[in-house]
Each structure stands twice: as structure tokens, then as C-alpha cells.
Amino acid sequence: MSWKLGRRRRAVRPDDAVPAFTPPGRWRRRLEATVRLIAALTIVGGLYAALAPGVSQAEDTPPLSADAVQGKQLYETTCISCHGPNAQGVENRGPSLIGAGSAAVEFQVGTGRMPMARQEAQAQKKPPHYSWEQAAQIGAYIQELGGGPTLPKGQKLRATDEKAISRGGELYRINCSACHGFGLGGGALSSGKYAPSLNDASDREIYAAMLTGPQNMPVFGDAQLTPEEKLAVIGYIQSLKANKDPGGFGMKRFGPVSEGLMIFLVGMVALVFATLWIAGKS
Amino acid sequence: MSGADTQVRHGNDEAVDVSDPRLSRFDLVREGARRDGVEIVHYAPRFPVPGTKAEKRVERTIALFFMLTGLFATAFVVIFVAWHWEWHPGNNAGSWFTPLLGVSLALMLFCVGAAIIVFAKKLLPEEVAVQERHDGASPRDEQVLTGATLLNMADEAGLGRRPLLKGAIALGLAPVAAVPLVALGGMIDDPHDEDMYHKTGFDPEANGGNKVRLMRENLTPVRPEEISAGGQITVFPAIPHGATNQHADSPTLLIHLRQTDADELRRNLGHVPINEGDMYGNYVAYSKICTHAGCPASLYEQQTNRLLCPCHQSQFSITDNARPVFGPATRRLPMLPLEVDSEGFFVAKSDFEVPIGPGFWERA
């Protein structure tokens, strides 16, 4: 490099008649490069400084949809005391809802589990504080805040053809029956927790519960149980409810052993007292 | 007890000559009862004047019950033959088949019982009878006589002096005893059978040396991304009949733990050296067979990270190598070593490294 530069300098020096073509000197070129660099940095830095605050302001206040605005108001009157501003959660009170999705909010609020009456082993189903529409509005707010699973549209989320219901039965028995029981009655878990009865659960509630895994229920994401399989499971559950027990009084479908025991105990006692009564009339 | 004997024992009354033509039929009944040791002390018709209104009313009541019996019996037959009996989903005529049979049968039995009871208590004559009971032990004479009879039977068979017959009976009847023995004995498994107790369907040896894939109940293999975080899935060995009772010891719970829970389990893996390296990412697989009594311990609590067994409420801590934390189980659920094959499906690195299911006597 230095050899080339040196040679050119020597070649130019004797001919001063064409100054326009005089290459800039070594030091001058270095100076120019430095100035250009500083100028570029200043412009970029200045642009960034000018634009960056505007960008961060835009992130803080995304344009919420009309539903989400309603939901935000509801959120800030109730949910905020445990889940905190911007749904980031409050230590030892309520978890963050970022990523919970509207499906989880609709389930928890729509079934009355949230807002909780008190901190206890498990949020219980109770008469809902908000209607399902209001729950959906809060859900829209949480959804636009942090994303997450959402429910499909429509109230009737169930398969109705017998083949799908039969497949739903297989899926129910292998995935659900351990906790919710063969007859949908639910059952006990550890330390005061329990799997609730499915007898008064709607299609939408069951769908949301499978999708989000509320409380201690495992999550059944769409890759694990496809939407069609979820509809099949719901179809099975709802058809089980619609079916009358063919043997008469089914005792909440606790099964043949409990039925036999009941027939034996109640039947025997009734027969003994009937016998005593007949003998006593003599 | 013979009549003569009774007469001897209760011989304080004068004997009645049954061929005496002056005796009425009821006198004979009373004498018959007396000879059996039963004394009729009070006997009177319910309605001394026949054909009163009260008597007619009782008659009508009884008749009504018998008619109802016939009606319900007929109803049972008609329902059994004509009612739509097949089961269909929903609440329809078929769902009422069994209840209707039960109700008609119950009403029929109730009516026939009521008819008989009302008949006996309202229409038959009032009667009070006394029966004497004999003392506990038989008289000495009867004991001697019975003993002699039994010994005489043995003498008649004469087995003592007929050795051929004695041997033939012994040889002929011994195999008869073997019939129930083999029938029941076949149900007892050899507790030292290595295959039975130490191998499950995930054993690569039974799969031609290839590692066994994990599959769902519908025989499809499982990819890691298909299980949601905080989700679980029941898997079976992907071999022929892997999801049937032929491999009833193989059902396994594959769990996708959340990040913090998986980190906790990874820290704890060292508590059970044999489990080290058995997790795949945040995935862990435990045998579904409870170590207490073999029920499916598959109630998965995804927040408290416990596995529950519904039979006796044993609880296992998922984040500590399935350590039993509550209930009667005393042994951890065995962990299945996991990895993913070249096509991206879960496989078992090897079989379970400790026997699955309830403890047995060779094991501490």
C-alpha cells in the first residue's frame, strides 16, 4: 500500500498543470474519512434519539379494539387487585396473565371461578360475577395484551355423528376419566383440590378447559388433541348426559358395586322391617 | 321322629283310634298335629256367621290383589315381547325397557304377596298352636343305634378285605382332586420369571434389538412438539398388541413439564442415580402402574406437580423422581429413559431400569 501511494505521489509531483486531477494527500483523505464517519454517526444517533421515544410510546398504547377497551375497564375494577396493572401478576396473590389468552379468561370468569372469593386450594365454580359476554371482553383485553390460546366462534362446539362420539369416548376414557370419572361426576385430588363434575359444563367451557388447562388440569393443546378431537370429546360428554340410564335409577353412575351394595343394604333393611311389620300385625 | 315315638313320649293323653267313624275331619287334623307334638289350643273362624258384609269386603280385597297380580304379570310379558328394547343414544323408548320390566315384576310380586297375606290374616280361621321342643342332645339310645348303623355300612362295603377295590378307588379319585388344582394353579405365575416382572413392552430385545417407539392408544407415534407444556399423554410401546392387555404392564405417562418444573426435576435427578439422563428436554415419562397395588396412577396435577393414584390416594412428586409423598405407596414410580429418533419421534432408550408395579418379595 505505502509503496503504491509513494509511487503515485512521485509520478504526480512533476506535473502541476492539471490540479483538478490531483489526488488528495494521505492526511487529507484520512481527515475526510473521519469527518464522514462522525457525520454519519451523528445523523443516525440523532434520528434514533428523535424517533425512539415515539416508538416506545406507541408500544405502551396500542390501539385497543372496542371490546378490549370495555374489557380493560372491567379488568381495572376487579381483576387488577390480584393480577396487577397490565396483567403482570402480583407476588403471592395472582399470577401474570401475559400469554394466558382469551380462552383462559372466558373459562375462569365465565364460570364464576374468577374473581375468587378468597385464596383457597382451588377456585370454585359459582354464579358468575360477569356474563360470558363481559368475560369475552376481558378476554379480548388480555388477548391483545399478551396473546395466547383463543376459543373458536360459536356456542355449539360438539360433534354429533355417532362415529365421532365413539372416538370421543375413547379419548375421554384415556385422557379425562382418571380425574373426572367414567360418569362425569368428578373426583378428589390432593390437599383439598378436586376435579369438578362435568354434569353442568357447557360445550364452550369444556373446550376452553381442555385448551388452557385451568388450575391443576393438564393442558391439551391443539397439537395434542386436535380441534376435531376436542369436539368429539365434547360430543361424547354431552351425549352421555343426554342418555338416560337404561337400568333405571343410576345413582350418579358410581358403578355396579355401589349399586349392588345399595340394593343389598337398603333392600335388606326394607325387607326386614316389612317382615317385622307383617308379624307385628298378627 | 315317628308317630309311635311321639305317642310314647307324649303318652299322657289317651290314644285316639283314627278308625272311629264318629271322629270329624277336624278331630283327625287335631290328632295328626298332636301326634307331631303340636297342640291346637285355640281355633275359631274369623267370621262365625258366613256371608256378612265384612267378609265380602275382605274377599273383594283379596280378589283385587290376585287380579292385579295377573294384570302386572301380563304387562311384564307384553313389555318383554313388544316393547322397543334396543339401546339408542338419548332418552327414548328403549331407555325405559329395563325400568318397565322391573316395575311390572315388582308390582306383580307385591300383589301376589299382599293377596296371600291378607288371605291368611283376614280370612283363614284364627288359630293358636303350641309345639313342644325336644331337648338339645339326642337320647343315649338313639346315639347308640345311629353309631351301629354307620359302622354297619362300613362293614357292608367290606373295603378292609377287598384291597383291589380300595386301591382302585384311591387311584380313581386322586386325579379328580387334580382337576380343580390345575385349574386354579394355572393362575399362579412364577415369581422368579425374569420376563414377567423385569421386562415390559419397551424392552428393545423383544423388538428385534430396535429401540421401541412410544405411541398413543390409536397406534400413532408421538412427537415432542405435540404435547403441550403442562400437558400429559398416555403412551404405549409401539409394538404389535402394545396397547392391549398383552402388555398391560407397559402404559406410561409422558409429561411435558413447564420450564421451572423441569429445571427442578433436573436438579433432583441425582437423588436417584439410575434416573440420570432419562429426561428428554423438559419431557419425563413415568410408569402409570402404581407401586402400591397396580392401579393407574394417572391423575396429573400440573401446577402442584403431583401424580395421584385414585385407588388408595397415593401421591407422587413429579419433580422429585416420582417420590411417594402421601398414601400407602412406598416406592417411586419407575422412569422410562427417553430420547428422540432420527425421524423426530419419541423412543425409549431402554426398558424401565427397575421393575414396574407393586413391590414383591425379592426387592427391598
CSV table of N, CA and C in Angstrom, one decimal, chain A residues 220-281:
chain,number,residue,atom,x,y,z
A,220,PHE,N,-54.4,-29.5,27.1
A,220,PHE,CA,-54.5,-30.4,25.9
A,220,PHE,C,-54.5,-29.4,24.7
A,221,GLY,N,-53.3,-29.0,24.3
A,221,GLY,CA,-53.1,-28.1,23.2
A,221,GLY,C,-53.6,-28.7,21.9
A,222,ASP,N,-53.7,-27.8,20.9
A,222,ASP,CA,-54.3,-28.3,19.6
A,222,ASP,C,-53.4,-29.3,18.9
A,223,ALA,N,-52.1,-29.4,19.3
A,223,ALA,CA,-51.2,-30.4,18.7
A,223,ALA,C,-51.5,-31.7,19.3
A,224,GLN,N,-51.9,-31.7,20.6
A,224,GLN,CA,-52.1,-32.9,21.3
A,224,GLN,C,-53.5,-33.5,21.1
A,225,LEU,N,-54.5,-32.7,21.3
A,225,LEU,CA,-55.9,-33.1,20.9
A,225,LEU,C,-56.3,-32.1,19.8
A,226,THR,N,-56.5,-32.5,18.6
A,226,THR,CA,-56.8,-31.6,17.5
A,226,THR,C,-58.2,-31.0,17.8
A,227,PRO,N,-58.5,-29.9,17.2
A,227,PRO,CA,-59.9,-29.3,17.4
A,227,PRO,C,-61.0,-30.3,17.1
A,228,GLU,N,-60.8,-31.1,16.1
A,228,GLU,CA,-61.8,-32.2,15.8
A,228,GLU,C,-61.9,-33.1,16.9
A,229,GLU,N,-60.8,-33.5,17.5
A,229,GLU,CA,-60.8,-34.5,18.6
A,229,GLU,C,-61.5,-33.8,19.8
A,230,LYS,N,-61.2,-32.6,20.0
A,230,LYS,CA,-61.9,-31.9,21.2
A,230,LYS,C,-63.4,-31.9,21.0
A,231,LEU,N,-63.8,-31.6,19.8
A,231,LEU,CA,-65.3,-31.6,19.5
A,231,LEU,C,-65.8,-33.0,19.7
A,232,ALA,N,-65.0,-34.0,19.4
A,232,ALA,CA,-65.5,-35.4,19.6
A,232,ALA,C,-65.6,-35.7,21.1
A,233,VAL,N,-64.7,-35.3,21.9
A,233,VAL,CA,-64.7,-35.5,23.3
A,233,VAL,C,-66.0,-34.8,23.9
A,234,ILE,N,-66.2,-33.5,23.5
A,234,ILE,CA,-67.4,-32.8,24.0
A,234,ILE,C,-68.6,-33.5,23.6
A,235,GLY,N,-68.7,-34.0,22.3
A,235,GLY,CA,-69.8,-34.7,21.8
A,235,GLY,C,-70.1,-35.9,22.7
A,236,TYR,N,-69.1,-36.6,23.1
A,236,TYR,CA,-69.3,-37.8,23.9
A,236,TYR,C,-69.8,-37.4,25.3
A,237,ILE,N,-69.2,-36.3,25.9
A,237,ILE,CA,-69.6,-35.9,27.2
A,237,ILE,C,-71.1,-35.5,27.2
A,238,GLN,N,-71.5,-34.7,26.2
A,238,GLN,CA,-72.8,-34.2,26.1
A,238,GLN,C,-73.8,-35.3,25.8
A,239,SER,N,-73.4,-36.3,25.0
A,239,SER,CA,-74.3,-37.4,24.7
A,239,SER,C,-74.5,-38.3,25.9
A,240,LEU,N,-73.4,-38.4,26.7
A,240,LEU,CA,-73.5,-39.2,28.0
A,240,LEU,C,-74.5,-38.6,28.9
A,241,LYS,N,-74.5,-37.3,28.9
A,241,LYS,CA,-75.5,-36.6,29.8
A,241,LYS,C,-76.9,-36.8,29.3
A,242,ALA,N,-77.1,-36.7,28.0
A,242,ALA,CA,-78.4,-36.8,27.4
A,242,ALA,C,-79.0,-38.2,27.5
A,243,ASN,N,-78.1,-39.2,27.6
A,243,ASN,CA,-78.6,-40.6,27.7
A,243,ASN,C,-79.2,-40.9,29.0
A,244,LYS,N,-80.4,-41.5,29.0
A,244,LYS,CA,-81.0,-42.0,30.3
A,244,LYS,C,-80.3,-43.2,30.7
A,245,ASP,N,-80.1,-43.4,32.0
A,245,ASP,CA,-79.6,-44.7,32.5
A,245,ASP,C,-80.5,-45.8,32.1
A,246,PRO,N,-80.1,-46.8,31.3
A,246,PRO,CA,-81.1,-47.8,30.9
A,246,PRO,C,-81.6,-48.7,32.0
A,247,GLY,N,-80.9,-48.8,33.1
A,247,GLY,CA,-81.3,-49.7,34.2
A,247,GLY,C,-82.2,-49.0,35.2
A,248,GLY,N,-82.6,-47.7,35.0
A,248,GLY,CA,-83.4,-47.1,35.9
A,248,GLY,C,-82.6,-46.1,36.7
A,249,PHE,N,-82.8,-46.0,38.0
A,249,PHE,CA,-82.1,-45.0,38.9
A,249,PHE,C,-80.6,-45.4,38.9
A,250,GLY,N,-79.7,-44.5,38.4
A,250,GLY,CA,-78.3,-44.9,38.2
A,250,GLY,C,-77.4,-44.5,39.3
A,251,MET,N,-77.9,-43.8,40.4
A,251,MET,CA,-77.1,-43.3,41.5
A,251,MET,C,-75.9,-42.6,41.0
A,252,LYS,N,-76.0,-41.6,40.2
A,252,LYS,CA,-74.9,-40.8,39.7
A,252,LYS,C,-73.8,-41.7,39.0
A,253,ARG,N,-74.2,-42.8,38.6
A,253,ARG,CA,-73.3,-43.7,37.8
A,253,ARG,C,-72.0,-44.0,38.6
A,254,PHE,N,-72.1,-44.3,39.9
A,254,PHE,CA,-71.0,-44.7,40.6
A,254,PHE,C,-70.5,-46.1,40.3
A,255,GLY,N,-71.4,-46.8,39.6
A,255,GLY,CA,-70.9,-48.1,39.1
A,255,GLY,C,-71.7,-49.3,39.8
A,256,PRO,N,-71.5,-50.5,39.2
A,256,PRO,CA,-72.2,-51.7,39.7
A,256,PRO,C,-72.0,-52.1,41.1
A,257,VAL,N,-70.8,-51.8,41.7
A,257,VAL,CA,-70.5,-52.3,43.0
A,257,VAL,C,-71.4,-51.5,44.0
A,258,SER,N,-71.4,-50.1,43.8
A,258,SER,CA,-72.1,-49.3,44.7
A,258,SER,C,-73.6,-49.6,44.6
A,259,GLU,N,-74.0,-49.9,43.3
A,259,GLU,CA,-75.5,-50.2,43.1
A,259,GLU,C,-75.8,-51.5,43.9
A,260,GLY,N,-75.0,-52.5,43.7
A,260,GLY,CA,-75.2,-53.7,44.4
A,260,GLY,C,-75.3,-53.5,45.9
A,261,LEU,N,-74.4,-52.8,46.4
A,261,LEU,CA,-74.3,-52.5,47.9
A,261,LEU,C,-75.6,-51.8,48.3
A,262,MET,N,-76.0,-50.9,47.5
A,262,MET,CA,-77.2,-50.1,47.9
A,262,MET,C,-78.5,-51.0,47.9
A,263,ILE,N,-78.5,-51.9,46.8
A,263,ILE,CA,-79.7,-52.8,46.7
A,263,ILE,C,-79.7,-53.7,48.0
A,264,PHE,N,-78.5,-54.2,48.3
A,264,PHE,CA,-78.3,-55.1,49.4
A,264,PHE,C,-78.7,-54.4,50.8
A,265,LEU,N,-78.1,-53.3,51.0
A,265,LEU,CA,-78.3,-52.6,52.3
A,265,LEU,C,-79.8,-52.1,52.4
A,266,VAL,N,-80.2,-51.3,51.5
A,266,VAL,CA,-81.5,-50.7,51.5
A,266,VAL,C,-82.6,-51.8,51.4
A,267,GLY,N,-82.4,-52.6,50.4
A,267,GLY,CA,-83.3,-53.7,50.2
A,267,GLY,C,-83.5,-54.6,51.4
A,268,MET,N,-82.4,-55.0,51.9
A,268,MET,CA,-82.4,-55.9,53.1
A,268,MET,C,-83.1,-55.3,54.3
A,269,VAL,N,-82.7,-54.0,54.6
A,269,VAL,CA,-83.3,-53.3,55.7
A,269,VAL,C,-84.8,-53.2,55.5
A,270,ALA,N,-85.2,-52.8,54.2
A,270,ALA,CA,-86.6,-52.7,54.0
A,270,ALA,C,-87.4,-54.0,54.1
A,271,LEU,N,-86.8,-55.1,53.7
A,271,LEU,CA,-87.4,-56.4,53.8
A,271,LEU,C,-87.6,-56.8,55.3
A,272,VAL,N,-86.5,-56.6,56.1
A,272,VAL,CA,-86.5,-56.9,57.5
A,272,VAL,C,-87.7,-56.2,58.2
A,273,PHE,N,-87.8,-54.9,57.9
A,273,PHE,CA,-88.8,-54.1,58.6
A,273,PHE,C,-90.2,-54.5,58.1
A,274,ALA,N,-90.3,-54.8,56.8
A,274,ALA,CA,-91.6,-55.2,56.3
A,274,ALA,C,-92.0,-56.5,57.0
A,275,THR,N,-91.1,-57.4,57.2
A,275,THR,CA,-91.4,-58.7,57.8
A,275,THR,C,-91.8,-58.5,59.3
A,276,LEU,N,-91.1,-57.6,59.9
A,276,LEU,CA,-91.4,-57.3,61.3
A,276,LEU,C,-92.8,-56.7,61.4
A,277,TRP,N,-93.1,-55.8,60.4
A,277,TRP,CA,-94.4,-55.1,60.4
A,277,TRP,C,-95.5,-56.1,60.2
A,278,ILE,N,-95.3,-57.1,59.2
A,278,ILE,CA,-96.3,-58.1,59.0
A,278,ILE,C,-96.6,-58.9,60.2
A,279,ALA,N,-95.4,-59.4,60.8
A,279,ALA,CA,-95.5,-60.2,62.0
A,279,ALA,C,-96.2,-59.5,63.2
A,280,GLY,N,-95.9,-58.2,63.3
A,280,GLY,CA,-96.4,-57.4,64.4
A,280,GLY,C,-97.9,-57.2,64.3
A,281,LYS,N,-98.5,-57.3,63.1
A,281,LYS,CA,-99.9,-57.1,62.9
A,281,LYS,C,-100.7,-58.4,63.3
